[in-house]
Short mmCIF file of C-alpha atoms in Angstrom, two decimals:
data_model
loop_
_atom_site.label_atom_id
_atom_site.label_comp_id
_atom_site.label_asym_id
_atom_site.label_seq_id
_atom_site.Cartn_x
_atom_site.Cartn_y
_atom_site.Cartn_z
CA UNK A 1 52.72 -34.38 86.81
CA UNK A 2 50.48 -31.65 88.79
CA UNK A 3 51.79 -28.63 87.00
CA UNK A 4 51.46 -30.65 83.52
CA UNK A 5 47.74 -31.07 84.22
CA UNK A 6 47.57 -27.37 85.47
CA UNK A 7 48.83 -26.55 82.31
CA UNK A 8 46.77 -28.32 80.14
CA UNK A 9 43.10 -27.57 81.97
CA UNK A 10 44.71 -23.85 81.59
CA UNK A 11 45.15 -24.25 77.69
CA UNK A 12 41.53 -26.10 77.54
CA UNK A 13 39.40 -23.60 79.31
CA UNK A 14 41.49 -20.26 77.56
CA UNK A 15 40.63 -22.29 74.19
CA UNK A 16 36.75 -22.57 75.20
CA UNK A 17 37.05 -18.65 76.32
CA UNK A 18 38.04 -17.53 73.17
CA UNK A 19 36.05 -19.84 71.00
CA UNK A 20 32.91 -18.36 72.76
CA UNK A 21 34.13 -14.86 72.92
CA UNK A 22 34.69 -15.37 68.84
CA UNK A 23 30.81 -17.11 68.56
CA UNK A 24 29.52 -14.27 70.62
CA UNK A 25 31.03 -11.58 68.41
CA UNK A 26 30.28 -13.52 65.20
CA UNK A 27 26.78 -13.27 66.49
CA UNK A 28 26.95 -9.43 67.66
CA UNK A 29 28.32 -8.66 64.07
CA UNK A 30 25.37 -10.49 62.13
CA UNK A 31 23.03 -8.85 64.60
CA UNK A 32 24.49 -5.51 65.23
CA UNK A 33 22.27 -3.57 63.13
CA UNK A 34 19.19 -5.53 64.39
CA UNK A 35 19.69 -4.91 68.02
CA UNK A 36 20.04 -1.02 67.39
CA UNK A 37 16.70 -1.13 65.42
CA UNK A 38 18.39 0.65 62.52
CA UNK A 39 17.30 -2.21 59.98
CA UNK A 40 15.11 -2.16 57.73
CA UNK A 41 13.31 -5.00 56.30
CA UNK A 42 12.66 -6.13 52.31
CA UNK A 43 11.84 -9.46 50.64
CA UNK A 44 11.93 -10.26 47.14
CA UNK A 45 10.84 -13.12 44.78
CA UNK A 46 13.34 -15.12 43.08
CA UNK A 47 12.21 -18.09 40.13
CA UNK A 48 15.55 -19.15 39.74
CA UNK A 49 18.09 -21.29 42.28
CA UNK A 50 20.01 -19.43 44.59
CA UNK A 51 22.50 -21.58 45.38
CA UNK A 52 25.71 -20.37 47.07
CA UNK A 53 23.56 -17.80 48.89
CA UNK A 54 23.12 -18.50 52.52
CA UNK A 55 21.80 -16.21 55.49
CA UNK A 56 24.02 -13.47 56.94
CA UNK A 57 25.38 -13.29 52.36
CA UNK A 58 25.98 -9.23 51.89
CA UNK A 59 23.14 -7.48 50.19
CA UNK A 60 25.63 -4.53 48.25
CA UNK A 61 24.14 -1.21 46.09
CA UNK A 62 26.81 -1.04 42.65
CA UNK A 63 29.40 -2.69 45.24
CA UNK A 64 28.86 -0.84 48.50
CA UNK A 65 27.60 -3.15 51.10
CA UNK A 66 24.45 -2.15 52.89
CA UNK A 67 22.79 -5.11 54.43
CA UNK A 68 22.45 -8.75 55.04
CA UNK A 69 20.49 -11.42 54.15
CA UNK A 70 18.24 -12.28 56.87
CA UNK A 71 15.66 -15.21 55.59
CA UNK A 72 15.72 -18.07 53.04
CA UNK A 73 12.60 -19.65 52.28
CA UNK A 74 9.58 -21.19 50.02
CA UNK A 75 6.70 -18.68 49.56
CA UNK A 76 4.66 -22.32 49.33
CA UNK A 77 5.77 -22.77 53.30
CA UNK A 78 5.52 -18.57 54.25
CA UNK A 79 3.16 -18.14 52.85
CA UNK A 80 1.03 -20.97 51.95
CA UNK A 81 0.71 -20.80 48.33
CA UNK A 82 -1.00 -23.08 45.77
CA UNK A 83 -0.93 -22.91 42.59
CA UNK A 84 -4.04 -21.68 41.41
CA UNK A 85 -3.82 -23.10 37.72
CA UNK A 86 -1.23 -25.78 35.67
CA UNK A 87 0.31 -21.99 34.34
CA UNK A 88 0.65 -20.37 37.42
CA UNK A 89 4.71 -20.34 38.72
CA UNK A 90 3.92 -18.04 42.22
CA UNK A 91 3.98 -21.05 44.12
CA UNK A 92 7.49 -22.11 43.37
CA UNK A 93 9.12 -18.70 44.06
CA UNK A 94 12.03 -18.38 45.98
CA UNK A 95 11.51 -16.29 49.25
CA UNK A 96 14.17 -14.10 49.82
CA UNK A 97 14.39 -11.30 52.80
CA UNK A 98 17.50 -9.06 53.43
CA UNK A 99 17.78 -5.85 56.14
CA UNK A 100 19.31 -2.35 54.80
CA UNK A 101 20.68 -0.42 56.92
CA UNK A 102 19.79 3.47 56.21
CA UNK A 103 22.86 4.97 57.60
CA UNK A 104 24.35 3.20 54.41
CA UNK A 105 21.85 3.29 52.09
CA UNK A 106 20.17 6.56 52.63
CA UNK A 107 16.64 6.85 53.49
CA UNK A 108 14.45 6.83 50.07
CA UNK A 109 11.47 6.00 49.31
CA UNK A 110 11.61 2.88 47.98
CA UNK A 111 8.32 2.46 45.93
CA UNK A 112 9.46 5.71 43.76
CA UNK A 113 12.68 3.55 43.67
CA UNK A 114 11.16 0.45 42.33
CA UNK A 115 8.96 2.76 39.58
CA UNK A 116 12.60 3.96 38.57
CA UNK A 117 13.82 0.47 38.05
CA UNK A 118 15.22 -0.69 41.20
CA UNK A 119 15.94 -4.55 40.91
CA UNK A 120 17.48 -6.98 43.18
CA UNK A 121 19.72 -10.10 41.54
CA UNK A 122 21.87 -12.87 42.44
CA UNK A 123 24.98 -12.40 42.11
CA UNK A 124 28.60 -13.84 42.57
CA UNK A 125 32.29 -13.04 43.42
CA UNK A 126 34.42 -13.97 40.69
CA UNK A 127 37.17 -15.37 42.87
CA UNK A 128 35.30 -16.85 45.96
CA UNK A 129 32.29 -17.70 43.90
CA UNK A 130 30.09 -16.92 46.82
CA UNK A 131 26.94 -15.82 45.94
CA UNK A 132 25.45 -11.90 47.48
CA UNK A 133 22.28 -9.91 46.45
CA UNK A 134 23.04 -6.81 44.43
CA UNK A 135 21.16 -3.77 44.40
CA UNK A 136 20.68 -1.71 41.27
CA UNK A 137 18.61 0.35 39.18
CA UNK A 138 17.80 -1.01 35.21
CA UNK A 139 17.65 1.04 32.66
CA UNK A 140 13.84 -0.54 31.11
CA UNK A 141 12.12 -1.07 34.27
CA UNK A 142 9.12 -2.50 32.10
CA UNK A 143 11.03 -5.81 30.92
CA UNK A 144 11.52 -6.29 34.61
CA UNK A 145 8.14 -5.84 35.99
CA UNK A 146 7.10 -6.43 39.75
CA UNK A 147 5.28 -9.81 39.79
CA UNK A 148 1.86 -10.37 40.93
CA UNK A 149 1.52 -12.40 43.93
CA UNK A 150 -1.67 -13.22 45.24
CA UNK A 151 -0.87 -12.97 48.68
CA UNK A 152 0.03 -9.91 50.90
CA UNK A 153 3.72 -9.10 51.46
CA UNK A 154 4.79 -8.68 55.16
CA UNK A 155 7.30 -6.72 54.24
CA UNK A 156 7.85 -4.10 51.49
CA UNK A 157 9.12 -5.92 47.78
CA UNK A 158 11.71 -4.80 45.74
CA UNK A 159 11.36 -7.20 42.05
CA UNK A 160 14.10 -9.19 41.22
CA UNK A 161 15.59 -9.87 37.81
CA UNK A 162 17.90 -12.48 36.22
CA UNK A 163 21.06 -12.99 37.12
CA UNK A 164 23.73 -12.87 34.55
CA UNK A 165 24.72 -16.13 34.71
CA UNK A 166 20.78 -16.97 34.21
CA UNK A 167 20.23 -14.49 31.61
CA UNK A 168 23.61 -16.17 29.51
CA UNK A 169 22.14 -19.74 29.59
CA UNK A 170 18.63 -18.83 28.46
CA UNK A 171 20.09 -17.07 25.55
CA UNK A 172 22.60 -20.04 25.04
CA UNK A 173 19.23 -22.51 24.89
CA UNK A 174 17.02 -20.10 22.96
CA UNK A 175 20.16 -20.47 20.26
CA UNK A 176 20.27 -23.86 20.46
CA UNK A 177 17.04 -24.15 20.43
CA UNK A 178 16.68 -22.25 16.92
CA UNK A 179 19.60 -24.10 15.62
CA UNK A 180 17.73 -27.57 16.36
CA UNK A 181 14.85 -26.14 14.81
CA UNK A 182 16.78 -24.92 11.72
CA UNK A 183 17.45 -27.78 8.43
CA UNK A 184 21.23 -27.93 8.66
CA UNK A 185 21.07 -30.52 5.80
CA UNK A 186 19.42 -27.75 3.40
CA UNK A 187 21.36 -24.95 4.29
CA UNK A 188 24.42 -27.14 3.39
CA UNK A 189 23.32 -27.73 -0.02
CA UNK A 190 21.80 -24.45 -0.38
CA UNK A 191 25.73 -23.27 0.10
CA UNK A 192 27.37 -25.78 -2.04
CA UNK A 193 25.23 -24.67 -4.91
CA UNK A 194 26.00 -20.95 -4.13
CA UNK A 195 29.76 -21.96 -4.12
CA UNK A 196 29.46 -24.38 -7.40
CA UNK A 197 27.66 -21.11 -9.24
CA UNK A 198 30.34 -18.72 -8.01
CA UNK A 199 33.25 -21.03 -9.53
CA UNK A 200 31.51 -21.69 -12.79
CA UNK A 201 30.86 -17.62 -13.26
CA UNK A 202 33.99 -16.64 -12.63
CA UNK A 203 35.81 -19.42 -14.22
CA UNK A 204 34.06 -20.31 -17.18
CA UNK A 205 31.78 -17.88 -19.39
CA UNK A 206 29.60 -16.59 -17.20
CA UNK A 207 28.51 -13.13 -17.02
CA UNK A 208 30.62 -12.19 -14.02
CA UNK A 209 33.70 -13.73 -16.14
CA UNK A 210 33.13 -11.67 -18.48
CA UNK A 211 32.29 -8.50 -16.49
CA UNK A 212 35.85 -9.30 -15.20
CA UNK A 213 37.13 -9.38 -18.44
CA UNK A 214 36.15 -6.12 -19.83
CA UNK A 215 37.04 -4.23 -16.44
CA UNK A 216 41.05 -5.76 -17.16
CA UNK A 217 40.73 -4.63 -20.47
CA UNK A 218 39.04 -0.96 -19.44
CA UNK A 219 42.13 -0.53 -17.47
CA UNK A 220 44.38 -1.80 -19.42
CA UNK A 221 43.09 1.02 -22.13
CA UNK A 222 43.12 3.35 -19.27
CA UNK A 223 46.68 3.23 -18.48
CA UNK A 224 47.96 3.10 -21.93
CA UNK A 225 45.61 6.78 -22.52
CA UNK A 226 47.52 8.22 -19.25
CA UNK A 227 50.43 7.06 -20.34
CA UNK A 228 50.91 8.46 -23.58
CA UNK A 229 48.82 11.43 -22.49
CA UNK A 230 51.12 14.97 -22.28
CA UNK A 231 50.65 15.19 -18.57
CA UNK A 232 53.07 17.84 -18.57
CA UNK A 233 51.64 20.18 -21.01
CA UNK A 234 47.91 20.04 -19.43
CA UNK A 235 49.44 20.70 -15.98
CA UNK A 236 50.65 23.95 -17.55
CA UNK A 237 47.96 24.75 -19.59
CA UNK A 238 45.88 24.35 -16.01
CA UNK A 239 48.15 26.54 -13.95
CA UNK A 240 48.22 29.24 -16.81
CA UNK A 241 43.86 29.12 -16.84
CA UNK A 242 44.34 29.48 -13.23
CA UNK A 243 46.69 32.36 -13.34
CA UNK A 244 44.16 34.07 -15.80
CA UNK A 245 41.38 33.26 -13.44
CA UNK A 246 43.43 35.19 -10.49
CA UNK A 247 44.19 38.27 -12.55
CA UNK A 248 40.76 38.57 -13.56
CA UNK A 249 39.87 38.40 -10.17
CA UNK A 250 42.34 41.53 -8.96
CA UNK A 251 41.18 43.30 -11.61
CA UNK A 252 37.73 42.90 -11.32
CA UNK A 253 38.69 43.84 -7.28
CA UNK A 254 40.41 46.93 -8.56
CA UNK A 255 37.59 48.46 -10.76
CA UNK A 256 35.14 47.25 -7.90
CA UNK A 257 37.70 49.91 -5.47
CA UNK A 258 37.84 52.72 -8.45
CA UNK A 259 36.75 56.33 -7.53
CA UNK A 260 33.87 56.33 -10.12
CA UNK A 261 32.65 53.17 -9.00
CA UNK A 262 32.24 54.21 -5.93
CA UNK A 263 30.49 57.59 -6.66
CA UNK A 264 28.24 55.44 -8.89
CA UNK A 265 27.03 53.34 -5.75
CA UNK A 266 26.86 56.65 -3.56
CA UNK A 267 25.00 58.02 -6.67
CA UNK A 268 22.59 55.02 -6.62
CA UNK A 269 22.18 55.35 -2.93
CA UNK A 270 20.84 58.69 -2.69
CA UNK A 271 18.84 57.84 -5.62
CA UNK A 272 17.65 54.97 -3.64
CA UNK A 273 16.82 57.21 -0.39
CA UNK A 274 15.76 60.38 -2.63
CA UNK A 275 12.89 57.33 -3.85
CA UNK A 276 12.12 55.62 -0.57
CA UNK A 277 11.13 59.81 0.15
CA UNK A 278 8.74 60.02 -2.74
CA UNK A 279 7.49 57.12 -1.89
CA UNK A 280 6.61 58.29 1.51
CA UNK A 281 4.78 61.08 0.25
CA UNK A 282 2.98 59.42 -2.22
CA UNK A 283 -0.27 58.61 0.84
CA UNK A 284 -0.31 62.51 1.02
CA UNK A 285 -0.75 62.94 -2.48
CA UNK A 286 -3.53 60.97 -3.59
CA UNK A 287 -5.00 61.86 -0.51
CA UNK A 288 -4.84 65.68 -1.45
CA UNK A 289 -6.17 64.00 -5.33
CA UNK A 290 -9.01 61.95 -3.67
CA UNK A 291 -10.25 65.50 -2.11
CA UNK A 292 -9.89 67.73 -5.27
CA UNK A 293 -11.85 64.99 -7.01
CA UNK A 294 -14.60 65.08 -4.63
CA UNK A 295 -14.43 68.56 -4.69
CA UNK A 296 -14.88 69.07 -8.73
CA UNK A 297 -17.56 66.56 -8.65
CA UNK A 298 -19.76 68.35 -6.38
CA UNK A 299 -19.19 71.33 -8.54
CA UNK A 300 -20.26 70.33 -11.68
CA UNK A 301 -23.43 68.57 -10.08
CA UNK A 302 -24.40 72.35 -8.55
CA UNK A 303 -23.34 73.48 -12.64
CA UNK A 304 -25.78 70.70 -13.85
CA UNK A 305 -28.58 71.73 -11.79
CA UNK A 306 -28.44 75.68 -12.69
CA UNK A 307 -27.92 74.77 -16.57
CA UNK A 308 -31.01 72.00 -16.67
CA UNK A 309 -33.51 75.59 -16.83
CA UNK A 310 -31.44 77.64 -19.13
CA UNK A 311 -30.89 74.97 -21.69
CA UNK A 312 -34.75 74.31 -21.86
CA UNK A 313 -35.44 77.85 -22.31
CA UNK A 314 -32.52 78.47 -25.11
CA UNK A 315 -34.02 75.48 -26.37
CA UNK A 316 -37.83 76.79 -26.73
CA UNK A 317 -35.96 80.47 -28.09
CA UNK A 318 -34.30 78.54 -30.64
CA UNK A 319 -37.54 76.81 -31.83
CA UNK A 320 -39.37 79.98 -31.39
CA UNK A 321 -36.48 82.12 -33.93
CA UNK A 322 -37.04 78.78 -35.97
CA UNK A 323 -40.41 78.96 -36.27
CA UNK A 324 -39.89 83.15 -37.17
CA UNK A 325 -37.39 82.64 -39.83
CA UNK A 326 -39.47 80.01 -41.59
CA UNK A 327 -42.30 82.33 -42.06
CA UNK A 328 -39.94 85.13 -43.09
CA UNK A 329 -38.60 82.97 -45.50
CA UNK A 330 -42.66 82.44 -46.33
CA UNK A 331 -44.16 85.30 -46.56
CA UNK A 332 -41.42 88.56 -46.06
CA UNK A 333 -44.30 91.15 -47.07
CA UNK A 334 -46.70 89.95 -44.22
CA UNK A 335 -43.54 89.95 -41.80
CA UNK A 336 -43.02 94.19 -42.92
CA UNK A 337 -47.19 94.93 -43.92
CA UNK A 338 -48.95 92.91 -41.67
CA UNK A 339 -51.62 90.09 -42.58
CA UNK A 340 -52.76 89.87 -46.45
CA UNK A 341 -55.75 91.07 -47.25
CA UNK A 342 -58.92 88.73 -47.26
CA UNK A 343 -59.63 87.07 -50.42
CA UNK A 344 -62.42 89.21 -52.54
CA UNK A 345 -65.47 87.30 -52.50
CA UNK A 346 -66.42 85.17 -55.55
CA UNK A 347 -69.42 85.87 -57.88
CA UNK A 348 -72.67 84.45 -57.09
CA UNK A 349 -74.58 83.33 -60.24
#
């Protein structure tokens, strides 16, 4: 009876060993990071419930964990906030905190992070359905802004955004919601009419009847033209135009490759260059033009100048031979005898 009780004290006490040695180490595992001071500290703001998530839940980047949560709370009891009108919500946030530890997450700056889109969201395992924090970056940043507390953070905030499961239900009541808004009652009658004017135009004489009508007909035609059509003879006639077409082509390739076709393009190239050359020389000569131009000008101005005199005195000869060959034409005798004698003086009575 001695050694049973022996026995059982020793089976009690290694139980209570153990049990503590497995507390102690539970608590050295949550706390590990925190008693080497390698933690760093971030809260965020939550608006929806986040149950499932308890302290010590992993805080993971794209599925890489990196933390723990350390704090649960109401920013009403940290904080003391009151809602400062019927429309303001900051007072029933969710308090959330969480330590990173840099050695996994890298050390970044984490306000550049949050202006690229970082977000924070609850989040759960599919199989477990325990709930963690997940760490990502958005791709709009803007419909996720940071929101405005009036308070002063303790620690540095990283915003939070829906989680799925969130973000799925609000969709699934804004739908419903529209639906209860819509009037089923019309739209059903609105699509029995449609329905009732489909079946009497395309059973009775309506205009898409008849459209349907005179397509059958149309290709009824149409067949009976291909069928007696000579498909056989076009197809020839086709691949003969198209032989014609190809020999008109080698030839046209053969005179293109002929000798005087050829010296006829050489021809018209040095033609070409021989022109580009007179062109080039063309500046030269109406410069050489402009000068000889200039040149005879000034000439004939000098000319002008010496012939003004001489054609004023040929001028004044001419009048004076003028003037001479009237009075020979006068009076000859005076011209060869001199002046005529005075008149003899008339009779005085």
């Amino acid at each position: 009876m001695p050694q049973a009780g022996r026995s059982l004290y020793f089976r009690v006490g290694a139980l209570v060993v153990v049990g503590a040695a497995v507390a102690v180490g539970f608590i050295l595992f949550l706390t590990s990071g925190s008693l080497r001071g390698e933690q760093t500290i971030f809260e965020t703001y939550v608006r929806e419930s986040i149950a499932g998530l308890d302290v010590g839940a992993a805080v993971r980047f794209r599925g890489v964990p990196v933390g723990r949560v350390t704090e649960l709370g109401l920013v009403s009891v940290v904080y003391g906030a009151t809602a400062r009108d019927p429309e303001d919500t900051t007072a029933r946030l969710v308090l959330v905190r969480f330590a990173v530890e840099p050695d996994r997450y890298g050390r970044t700056n984490v306000t550049q992070a949050v202006r690229a889109g970082l977000r924070v969201r609850v989040a759960s395992s599919g199989v477990t359905g325990l709930a963690y924090l997940e760490v990502d970056f958005v791709s709009d940043p803007a419909r996720f802004p940071p929101i405005e507390v009036p308070w002063t953070p303790r620690y540095p905030v990283i915003p939070s955004v829906p989680s799925t499961i969130t973000q799925v239900t609000s969709a699934a009541e804004r739908v419903m919601t529209q639906l209860a808004d819509l009037d089923l009652r019309s739209l059903v009658g609105a699509a029995t009419e449609l329905v009732e004017g489909l079946r009497d135009q395309v059973g009775g004489q309506g205009d898409l009847a008849t459209t349907l009508r005179e397509a059958a007909a149309t290709m009824v035609s149409l067949r009976s033209a291909i069928e007696g059509a000579d498909l056989a003879a076009t197809v020839r006639e086709l691949r003969e135009a198209a032989a014609r077409v190809g020999a008109a082509g080698q030839s046209a390739e053969a005179l293109l490759a002929s000798p005087e076709i050829t010296g006829a393009a050489a021809s018209i190239g040095q033609a070409a260059n021989d022109l580009r050359a007179a062109v080039a020389r063309l500046p030269a000569v109406i410069a050489s033009l402009e000068l000889a131009l200039r040149t005879v000008r000034g000439t004939t101005g000098d000319a002008q100048a010496d012939l003004g005199p001489l054609l004023r005195d040929l001028r004044a000869t001419a009048a004076s031979l003028r003037d001479t060959a009237e009075a020979l034409r006068r009076s000859p005798s005076q011209s060869l005898f001199g002046a005529p004698p005075p008149p003899p003086p008339r009779d005085r009575r």
